[in-house]
XYZ file of C-alpha atoms in Angstrom:
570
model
C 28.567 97.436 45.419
C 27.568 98.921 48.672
C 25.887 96.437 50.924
C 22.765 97.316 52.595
C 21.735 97.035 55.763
C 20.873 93.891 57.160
C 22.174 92.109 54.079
C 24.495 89.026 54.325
C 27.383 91.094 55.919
C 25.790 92.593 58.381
C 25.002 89.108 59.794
C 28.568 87.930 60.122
C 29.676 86.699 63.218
C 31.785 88.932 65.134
C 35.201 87.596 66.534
C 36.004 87.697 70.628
C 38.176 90.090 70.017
C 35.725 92.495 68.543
C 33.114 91.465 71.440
C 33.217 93.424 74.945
C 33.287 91.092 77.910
C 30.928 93.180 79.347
C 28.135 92.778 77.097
C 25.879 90.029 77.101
C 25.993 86.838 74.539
C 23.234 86.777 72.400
C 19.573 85.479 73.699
C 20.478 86.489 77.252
C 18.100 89.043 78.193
C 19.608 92.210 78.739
C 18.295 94.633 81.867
C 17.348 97.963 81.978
C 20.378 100.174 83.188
C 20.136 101.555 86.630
C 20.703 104.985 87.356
C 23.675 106.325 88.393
C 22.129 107.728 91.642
C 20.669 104.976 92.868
C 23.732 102.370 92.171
C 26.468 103.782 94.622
C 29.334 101.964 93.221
C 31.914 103.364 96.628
C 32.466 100.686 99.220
C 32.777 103.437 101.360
C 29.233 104.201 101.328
C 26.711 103.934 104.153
C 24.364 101.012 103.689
C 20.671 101.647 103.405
C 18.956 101.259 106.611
C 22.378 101.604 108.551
C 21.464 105.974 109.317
C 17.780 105.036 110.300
C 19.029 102.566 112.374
C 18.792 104.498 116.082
C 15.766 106.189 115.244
C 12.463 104.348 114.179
C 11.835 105.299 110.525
C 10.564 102.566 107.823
C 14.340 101.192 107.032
C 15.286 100.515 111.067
C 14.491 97.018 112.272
C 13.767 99.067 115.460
C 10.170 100.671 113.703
C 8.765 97.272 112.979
C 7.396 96.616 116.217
C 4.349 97.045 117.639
C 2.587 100.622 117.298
C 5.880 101.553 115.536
C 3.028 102.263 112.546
C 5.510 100.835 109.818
C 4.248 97.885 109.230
C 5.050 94.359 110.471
C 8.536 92.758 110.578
C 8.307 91.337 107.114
C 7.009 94.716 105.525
C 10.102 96.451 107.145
C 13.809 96.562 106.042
C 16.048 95.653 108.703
C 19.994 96.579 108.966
C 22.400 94.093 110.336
C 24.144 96.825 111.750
C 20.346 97.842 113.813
C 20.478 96.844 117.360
C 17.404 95.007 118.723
C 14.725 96.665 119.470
C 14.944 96.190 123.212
C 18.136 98.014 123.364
C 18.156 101.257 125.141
C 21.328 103.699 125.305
C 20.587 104.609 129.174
C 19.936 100.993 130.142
C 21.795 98.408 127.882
C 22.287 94.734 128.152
C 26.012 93.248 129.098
C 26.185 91.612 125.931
C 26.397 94.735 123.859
C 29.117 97.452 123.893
C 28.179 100.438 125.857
C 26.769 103.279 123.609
C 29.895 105.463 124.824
C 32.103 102.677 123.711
C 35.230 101.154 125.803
C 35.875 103.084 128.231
C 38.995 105.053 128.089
C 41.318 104.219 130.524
C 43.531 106.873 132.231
C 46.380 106.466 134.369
C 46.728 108.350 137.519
C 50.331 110.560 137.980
C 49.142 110.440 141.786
C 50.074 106.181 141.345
C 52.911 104.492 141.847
C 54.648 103.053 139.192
C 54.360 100.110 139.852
C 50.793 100.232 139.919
C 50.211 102.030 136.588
C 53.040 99.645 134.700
C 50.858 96.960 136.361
C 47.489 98.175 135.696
C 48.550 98.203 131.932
C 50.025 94.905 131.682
C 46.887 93.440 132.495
C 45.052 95.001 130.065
C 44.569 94.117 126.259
C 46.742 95.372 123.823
C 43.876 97.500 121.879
C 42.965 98.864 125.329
C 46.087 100.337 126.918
C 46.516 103.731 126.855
C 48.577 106.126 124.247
C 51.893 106.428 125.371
C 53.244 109.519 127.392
C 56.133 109.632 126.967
C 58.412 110.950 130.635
C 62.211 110.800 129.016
C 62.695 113.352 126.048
C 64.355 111.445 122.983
C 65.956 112.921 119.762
C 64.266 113.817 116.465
C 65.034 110.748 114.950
C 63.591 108.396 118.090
C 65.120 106.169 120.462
C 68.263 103.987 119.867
C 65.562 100.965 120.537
C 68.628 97.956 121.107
C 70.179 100.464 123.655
C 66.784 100.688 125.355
C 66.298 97.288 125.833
C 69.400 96.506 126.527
C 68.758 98.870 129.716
C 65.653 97.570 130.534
C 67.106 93.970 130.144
C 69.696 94.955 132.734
C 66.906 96.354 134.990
C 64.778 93.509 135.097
C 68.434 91.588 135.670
C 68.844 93.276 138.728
C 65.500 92.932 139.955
C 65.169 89.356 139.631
C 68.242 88.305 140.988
C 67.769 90.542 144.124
C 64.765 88.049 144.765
C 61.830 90.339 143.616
C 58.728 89.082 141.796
C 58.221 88.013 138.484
C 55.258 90.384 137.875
C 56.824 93.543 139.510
C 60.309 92.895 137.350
C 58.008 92.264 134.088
C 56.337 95.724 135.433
C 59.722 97.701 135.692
C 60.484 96.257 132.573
C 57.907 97.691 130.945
C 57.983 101.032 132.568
C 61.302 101.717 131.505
C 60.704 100.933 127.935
C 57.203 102.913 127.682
C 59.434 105.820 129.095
C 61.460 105.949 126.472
C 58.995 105.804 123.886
C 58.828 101.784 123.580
C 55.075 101.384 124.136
C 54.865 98.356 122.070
C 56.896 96.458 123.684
C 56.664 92.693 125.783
C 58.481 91.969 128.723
C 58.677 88.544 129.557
C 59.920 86.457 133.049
C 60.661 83.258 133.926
C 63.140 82.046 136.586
C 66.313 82.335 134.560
C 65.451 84.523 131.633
C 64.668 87.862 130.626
C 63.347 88.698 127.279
C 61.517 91.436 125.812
C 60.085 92.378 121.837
C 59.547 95.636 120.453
C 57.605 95.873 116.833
C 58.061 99.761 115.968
C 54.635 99.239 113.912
C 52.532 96.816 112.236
C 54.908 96.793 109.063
C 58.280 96.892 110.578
C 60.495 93.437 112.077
C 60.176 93.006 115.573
C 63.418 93.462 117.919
C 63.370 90.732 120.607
C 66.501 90.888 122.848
C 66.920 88.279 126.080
C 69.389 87.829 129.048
C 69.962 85.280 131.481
C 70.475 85.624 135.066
C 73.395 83.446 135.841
C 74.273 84.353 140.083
C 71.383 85.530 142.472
C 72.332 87.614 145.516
C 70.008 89.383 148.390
C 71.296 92.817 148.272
C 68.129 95.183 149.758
C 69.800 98.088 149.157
C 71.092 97.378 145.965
C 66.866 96.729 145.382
C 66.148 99.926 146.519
C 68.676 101.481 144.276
C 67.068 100.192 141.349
C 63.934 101.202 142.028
C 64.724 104.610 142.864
C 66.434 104.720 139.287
C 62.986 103.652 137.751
C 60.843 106.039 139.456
C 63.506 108.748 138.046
C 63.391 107.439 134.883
C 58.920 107.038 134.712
C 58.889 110.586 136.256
C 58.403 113.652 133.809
C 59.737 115.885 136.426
C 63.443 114.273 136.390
C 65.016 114.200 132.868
C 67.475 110.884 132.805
C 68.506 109.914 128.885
C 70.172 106.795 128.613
C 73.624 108.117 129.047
C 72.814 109.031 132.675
C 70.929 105.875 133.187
C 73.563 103.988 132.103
C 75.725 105.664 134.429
C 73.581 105.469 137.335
C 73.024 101.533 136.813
C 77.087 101.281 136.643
C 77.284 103.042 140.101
C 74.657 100.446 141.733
C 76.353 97.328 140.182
C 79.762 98.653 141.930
C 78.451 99.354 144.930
C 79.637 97.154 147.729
C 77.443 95.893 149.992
C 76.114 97.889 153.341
C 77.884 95.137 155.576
C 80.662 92.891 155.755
C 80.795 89.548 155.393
C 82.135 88.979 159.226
C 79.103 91.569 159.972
C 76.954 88.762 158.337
C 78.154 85.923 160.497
C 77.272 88.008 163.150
C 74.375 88.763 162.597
C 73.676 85.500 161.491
C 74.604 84.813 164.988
C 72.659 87.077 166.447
C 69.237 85.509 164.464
C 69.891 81.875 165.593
C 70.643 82.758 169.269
C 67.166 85.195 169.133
C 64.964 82.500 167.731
C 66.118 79.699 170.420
C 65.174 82.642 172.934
C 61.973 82.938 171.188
C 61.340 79.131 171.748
C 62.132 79.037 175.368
C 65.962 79.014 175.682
C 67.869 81.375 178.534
C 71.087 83.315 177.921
C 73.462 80.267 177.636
C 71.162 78.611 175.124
C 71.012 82.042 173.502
C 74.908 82.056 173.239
C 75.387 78.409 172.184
C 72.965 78.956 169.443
C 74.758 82.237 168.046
C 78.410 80.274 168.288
C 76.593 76.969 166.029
C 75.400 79.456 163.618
C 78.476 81.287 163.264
C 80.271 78.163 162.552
C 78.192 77.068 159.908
C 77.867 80.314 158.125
C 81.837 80.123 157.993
C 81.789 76.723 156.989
C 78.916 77.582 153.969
C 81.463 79.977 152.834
C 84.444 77.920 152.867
C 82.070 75.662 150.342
C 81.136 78.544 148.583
C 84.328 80.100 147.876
C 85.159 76.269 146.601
C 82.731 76.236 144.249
C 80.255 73.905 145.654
C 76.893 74.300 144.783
C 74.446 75.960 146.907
C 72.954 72.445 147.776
C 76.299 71.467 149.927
C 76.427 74.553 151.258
C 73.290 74.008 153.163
C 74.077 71.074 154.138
C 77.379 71.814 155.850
C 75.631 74.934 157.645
C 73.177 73.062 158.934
C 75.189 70.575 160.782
C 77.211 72.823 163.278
C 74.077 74.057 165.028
C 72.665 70.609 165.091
C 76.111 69.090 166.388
C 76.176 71.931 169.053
C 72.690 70.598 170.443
C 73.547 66.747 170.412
C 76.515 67.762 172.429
C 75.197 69.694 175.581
C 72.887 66.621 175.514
C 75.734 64.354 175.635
C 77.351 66.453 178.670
C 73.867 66.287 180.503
C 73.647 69.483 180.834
C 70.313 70.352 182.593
C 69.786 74.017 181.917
C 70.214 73.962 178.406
C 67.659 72.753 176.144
C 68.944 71.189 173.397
C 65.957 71.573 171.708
C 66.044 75.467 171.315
C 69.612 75.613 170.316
C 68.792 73.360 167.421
C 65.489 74.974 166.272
C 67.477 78.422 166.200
C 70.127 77.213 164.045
C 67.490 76.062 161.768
C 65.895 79.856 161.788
C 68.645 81.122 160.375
C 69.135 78.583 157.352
C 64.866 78.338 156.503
C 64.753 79.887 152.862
C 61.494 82.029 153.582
C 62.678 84.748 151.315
C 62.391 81.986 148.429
C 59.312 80.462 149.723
C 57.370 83.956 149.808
C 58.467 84.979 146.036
C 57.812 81.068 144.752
C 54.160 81.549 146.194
C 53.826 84.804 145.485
C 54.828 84.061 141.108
C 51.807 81.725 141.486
C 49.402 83.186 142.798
C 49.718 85.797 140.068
C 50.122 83.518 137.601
C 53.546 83.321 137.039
C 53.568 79.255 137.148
C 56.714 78.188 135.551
C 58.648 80.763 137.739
C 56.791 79.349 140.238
C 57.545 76.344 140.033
C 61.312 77.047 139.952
C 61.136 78.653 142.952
C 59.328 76.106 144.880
C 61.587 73.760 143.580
C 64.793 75.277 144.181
C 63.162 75.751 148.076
C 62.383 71.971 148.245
C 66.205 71.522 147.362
C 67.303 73.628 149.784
C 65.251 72.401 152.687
C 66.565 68.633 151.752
C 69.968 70.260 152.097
C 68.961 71.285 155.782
C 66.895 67.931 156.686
C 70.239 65.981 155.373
C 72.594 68.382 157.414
C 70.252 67.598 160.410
C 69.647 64.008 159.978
C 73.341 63.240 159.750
C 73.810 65.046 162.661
C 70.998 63.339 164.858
C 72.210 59.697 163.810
C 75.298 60.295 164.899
C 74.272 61.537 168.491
C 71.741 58.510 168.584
C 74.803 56.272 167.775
C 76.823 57.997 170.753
C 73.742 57.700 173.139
C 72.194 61.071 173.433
C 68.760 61.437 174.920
C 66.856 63.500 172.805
C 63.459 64.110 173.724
C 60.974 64.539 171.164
C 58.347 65.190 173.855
C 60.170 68.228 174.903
C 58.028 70.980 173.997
C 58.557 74.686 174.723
C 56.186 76.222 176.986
C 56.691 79.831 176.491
C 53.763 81.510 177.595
C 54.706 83.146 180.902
C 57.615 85.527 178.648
C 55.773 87.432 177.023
C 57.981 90.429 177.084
C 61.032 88.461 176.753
C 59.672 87.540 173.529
C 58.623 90.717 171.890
C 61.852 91.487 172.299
C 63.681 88.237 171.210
C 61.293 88.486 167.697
C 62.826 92.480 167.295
C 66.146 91.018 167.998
C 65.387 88.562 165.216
C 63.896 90.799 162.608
C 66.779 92.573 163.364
C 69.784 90.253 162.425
C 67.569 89.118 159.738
C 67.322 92.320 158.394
C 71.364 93.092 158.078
C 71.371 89.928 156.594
C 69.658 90.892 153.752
C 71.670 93.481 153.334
C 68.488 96.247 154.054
C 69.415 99.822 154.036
C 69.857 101.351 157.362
C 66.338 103.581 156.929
C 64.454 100.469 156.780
C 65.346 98.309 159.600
C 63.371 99.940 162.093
C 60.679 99.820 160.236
C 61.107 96.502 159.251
C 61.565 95.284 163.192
C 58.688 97.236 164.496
C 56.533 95.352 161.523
C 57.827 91.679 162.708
C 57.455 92.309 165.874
C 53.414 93.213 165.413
C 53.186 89.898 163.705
C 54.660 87.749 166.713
C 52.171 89.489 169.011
C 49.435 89.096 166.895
C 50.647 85.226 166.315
C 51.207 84.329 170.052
C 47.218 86.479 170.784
C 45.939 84.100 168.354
C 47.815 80.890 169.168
C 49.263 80.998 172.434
C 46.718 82.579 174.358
C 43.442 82.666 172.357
C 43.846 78.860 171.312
C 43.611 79.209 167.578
C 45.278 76.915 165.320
C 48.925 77.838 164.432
C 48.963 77.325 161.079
C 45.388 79.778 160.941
C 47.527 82.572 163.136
C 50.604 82.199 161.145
C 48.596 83.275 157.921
C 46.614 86.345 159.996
C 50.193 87.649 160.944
C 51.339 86.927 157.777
C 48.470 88.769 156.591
C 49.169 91.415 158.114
C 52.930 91.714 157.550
C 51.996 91.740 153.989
C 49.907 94.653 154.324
C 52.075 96.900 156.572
C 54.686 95.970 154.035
C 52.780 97.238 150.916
C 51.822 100.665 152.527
C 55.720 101.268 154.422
C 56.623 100.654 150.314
C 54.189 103.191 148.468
C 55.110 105.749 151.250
C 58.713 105.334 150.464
C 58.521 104.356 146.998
C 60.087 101.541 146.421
C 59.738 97.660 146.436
C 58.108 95.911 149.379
C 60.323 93.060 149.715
C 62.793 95.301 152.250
C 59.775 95.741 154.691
C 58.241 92.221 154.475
C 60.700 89.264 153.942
C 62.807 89.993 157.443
C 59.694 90.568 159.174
C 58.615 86.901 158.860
C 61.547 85.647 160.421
C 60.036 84.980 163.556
C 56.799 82.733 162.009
C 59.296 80.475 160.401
C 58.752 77.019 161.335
C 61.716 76.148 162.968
C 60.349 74.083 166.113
C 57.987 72.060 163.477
C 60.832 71.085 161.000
C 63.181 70.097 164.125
C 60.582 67.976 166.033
C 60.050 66.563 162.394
C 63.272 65.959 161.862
C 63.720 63.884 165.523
C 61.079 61.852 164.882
C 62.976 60.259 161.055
C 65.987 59.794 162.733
C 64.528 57.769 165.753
C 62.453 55.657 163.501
C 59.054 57.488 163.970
C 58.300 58.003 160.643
C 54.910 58.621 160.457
C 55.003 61.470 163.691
C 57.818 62.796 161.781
C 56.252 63.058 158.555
C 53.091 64.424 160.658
C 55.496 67.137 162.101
C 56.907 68.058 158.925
C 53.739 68.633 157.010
C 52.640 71.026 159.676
C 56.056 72.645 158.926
C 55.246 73.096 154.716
C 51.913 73.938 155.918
C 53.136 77.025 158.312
C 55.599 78.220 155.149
C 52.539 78.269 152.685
C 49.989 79.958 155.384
C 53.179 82.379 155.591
C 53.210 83.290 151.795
C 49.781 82.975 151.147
C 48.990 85.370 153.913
C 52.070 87.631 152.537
C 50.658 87.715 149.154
C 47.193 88.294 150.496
C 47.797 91.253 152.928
C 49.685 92.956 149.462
C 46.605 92.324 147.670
C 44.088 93.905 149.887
C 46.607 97.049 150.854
C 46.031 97.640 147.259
C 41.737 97.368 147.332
C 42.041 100.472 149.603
C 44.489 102.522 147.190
C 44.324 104.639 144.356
C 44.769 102.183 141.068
C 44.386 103.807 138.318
C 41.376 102.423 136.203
C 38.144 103.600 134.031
C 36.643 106.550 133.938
C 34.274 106.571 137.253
C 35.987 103.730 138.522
C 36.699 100.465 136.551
C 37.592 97.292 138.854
C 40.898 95.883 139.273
C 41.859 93.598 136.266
C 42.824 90.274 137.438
C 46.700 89.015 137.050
C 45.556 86.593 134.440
C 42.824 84.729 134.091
C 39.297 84.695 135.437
C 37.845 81.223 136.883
C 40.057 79.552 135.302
C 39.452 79.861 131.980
């Protein structure tokens, strides 16, 4: 028998199998289907209200204001992607993004490299450039470990050479964005060197490091290096790795422009300058060079023992100092002692340290910084200890030394200029500059003592106030002699301080301890750390302002300088 519809059977429950999940239980209400071309089911699809959003029509949040003739804000249907309706494309508020967008930045080729490596290092990650790449690389890419295992040896060089912790981290990157490395990160701190590439969002990182072990001043060996990077960041000079390789081998094997006998003289030659710069004659001049001498021989007798740099300092210091007590001792009435002791003390002063320590924090390199600084606070104990040893002992013996004995210099002015050239000079063989540089490099010290003894000597300003103008504008003369040549800055600056060093402040200082004065001595010696800071800060400053006056690369129509790394301090 054939049931009929709507008999028993046809009310049977049906099982959850036989049930859809997608259809209702029973006494739910059911709605009316949509249509299909008013239910877009693509996420993909533009909201409503989101295309009528820049003009005024019905669905913009932007046509429900007043005399808009749409109705009021309730009637309306606003977009959360609708900008208010006070925004204007010619006149926008700061708090929105421009109606162009970010601005696109582009680098100038005219730049330096160091500027543009810079320029990008201080900008965000989205916002940096697409890579352009200068070295050509096969079709399968560059070896990436050999690549940064150049640039690690780069930025190696650079930092133990003395230069700063925000130009090496700016070579660093150079060299790797040449190659095709653009997402790489260099990073600095006094010992170590380490730097990450991630080939792309899905790909393992590569992070390789290095440690710099032995630091050395070698100028030209600086110089080297960055001729080698501007080679390799040019697109008109094709260096692969093989030839970089090659080129870095040749600078590591270099020797050194001068001899080490060439360096005692010339070490000499900066200690008997700067006790003629503080009011000492010929003799004094002489005495001074023969202390120096002897403890520059004596620092590498220690050296080649394997003390560390500490004792070193400490044994150099004492000749020069032992020197002075003893023409006091033989009453000798032309000599100061005074100057002979304050020039021995020219030639040990670690400005070069000083300037890069100040230099990493001011841009923000603080735990390099702080190295630095600290490693210059050891050495200068190593001179005050080599000093103070000395002057107890020629207490002990009787020597007279006056602490009231101050130099009077102001009827030589000639003499001088041309004891502060002298100076620059020595200092600058000492660092082992290239020969092309130290004339440029004596003519720039030797602006900064005459514009230090206008300011001070003759126009009554405070020292530590003309110390930081000269400074100032060492810094500056420095930057623009380096973007004309190309290179780093360091060769044109750091010999060119010698004579704004301290000297007569740290010796007077140093008196005063050893004949119980403690508080004039401390006095003394706080002027001292105050002339060294005025001298980087001023260093660091003149750099900075060379560069408000150059071509930086930035924004289309001229975006400001990014800061190094934060803003107000937060």
């Amino acid at each position: 028998m054939v049931a009929e519809p709507g008999g028993p059977e046809d009310q049977k429950p049906q099982s959850d199998e036989a049930r859809s999940a997608f259809v209702p239980p029973a006494g739910v209400e059911q709605r009316t289907s949509v249509p299909e071309d008013d239910h877009p089911t693509s996420e993909f699809a533009v909201p409503a209200g989101l295309a009528d959003a820049p003009g005024a029509g019905a669905g913009s949040a932007s046509g429900s204001g007043p005399g808009s003739g749409q109705g009021s804000g309730q009637d309306a249907v606003g977009s959360a992607f609708a900008p208010p309706s006070t925004y204007g494309a010619q006149n926008s508020p700061p708090a929105f993004t421009p109606a162009q967008g970010i601005p696109m930045i582009r680098l100038t080729k005219e730049a330096p490299w160091q500027d543009r490596m810079r320029t990008m290092l201080r900008m965000p990650v989205a916002e940096r450039p697409a890579p352009e790449t200068a070295q050509r690389s096969d079709d399968v890419g560059p070896a990436v470990p050999r690549v940064l295992d150049l640039t690690l040896r780069i930025g190696e060089l650079l930092l133990a050479g003395g230069e700063g912790a925000e130009d090496v981290e700016a070579a660093m990157f150079a060299v790797t964005r040449s190659y095709g490395l653009d997402r790489s990160e260099p990073t600095v701190t006094f010992t170590l060197l380490s730097i990450s590439h991630q080939p792309s969002l899905v790909d393992d990182p590569v992070t390789a490091s290095r440690t710099v072990r032995r630091r050395g001043t070698d100028y030209t060996r600086l110089a080297a290096v960055f001729r080698l990077i501007d080679d390799i960041t040019s697109e008109d000079v094709e260096v692969s790795l093989e030839e970089a390789y090659r080129r870095l081998a040749e600078i590591r094997r270099n020797r050194h422009p001068y001899s080490g006998w060439v360096l005692t003289l010339a070490g000499g030659g900066l200690a008997g300058a700067a006790s003629v710069l503080v009011g000492g004659g010929p003799l004094v001049f002489l005495v001074a060079a023969v202390g120096a001498m002897l403890g520059d021989r004596l620092a590498w007798l220690c050296a080649g023992r394997g003390l560390p740099e500490f004792y070193q300092f400490v044994v150099a210091a004492m000749p020069p100092a032992a020197m002075g007590v003893a023409l006091t001792l033989t009453h000798w009435s032309d000599v100061r002692p005074s100057a002979v002791i304050t020039g021995g003390l020219f030639a040990l002063l670690p400005g070069r340290a000083l300037v890069a320590g100040v230099q990493d924090g001011l841009t923000g390199f603080y735990i390099t910084a702080a190295a630095r600084l600290l490693e210059v606070m050891y050495l200068f104990i190593g001179i005050v200890v080599g000093v103070l040893l000395v002057l107890y002992l020629g207490l002990q013996l009787g020597a007279q030394l006056n602490p009231e004995a101050r130099f009077i210099p102001h009827d030589r002015p000639v003499v001088q200029i041309l004891a502060s050239m002298a100076l620059c000079f020595a200092f600058a063989i000492l660092l082992q500059q290239d020969r092309s540089t130290v004339l440029a490099v004596t003519l720039n010290g030797a602006v900064a003592w005459v514009i230090y003894g206008a300011m001070a000597r003759t126009g009554d300003i405070s020292p530590v106030l003309a110390t930081a103008t000269a400074a100032g504008l060492v810094g500056l003369f420095g930057q623009l002699f380096s973007r004309y040549r190309y290179t780093s800055s360091l060769p044109f600056i750091t010999a060119a301080i010698g004579p704004l060093l301290p000297g007569s402040a740290t010796y007077f200082g140093l008196l005063a301890v050893a004949q119980g004065r403690v508080n004039t001595g401390l006095a003394s010696l706080s002027t001292a750390v105050a002339t060294a800071l005025a001298i980087a800060i001023g260093v660091n400053l003149g750099g900075e302002i060379s560069r408000l006056f150059m071509r930086v690369p930035g924004a289309v129509g001229g975006a400001n300088r990014r800061a190094a790394k934060r803003t107000r301090g937060f």
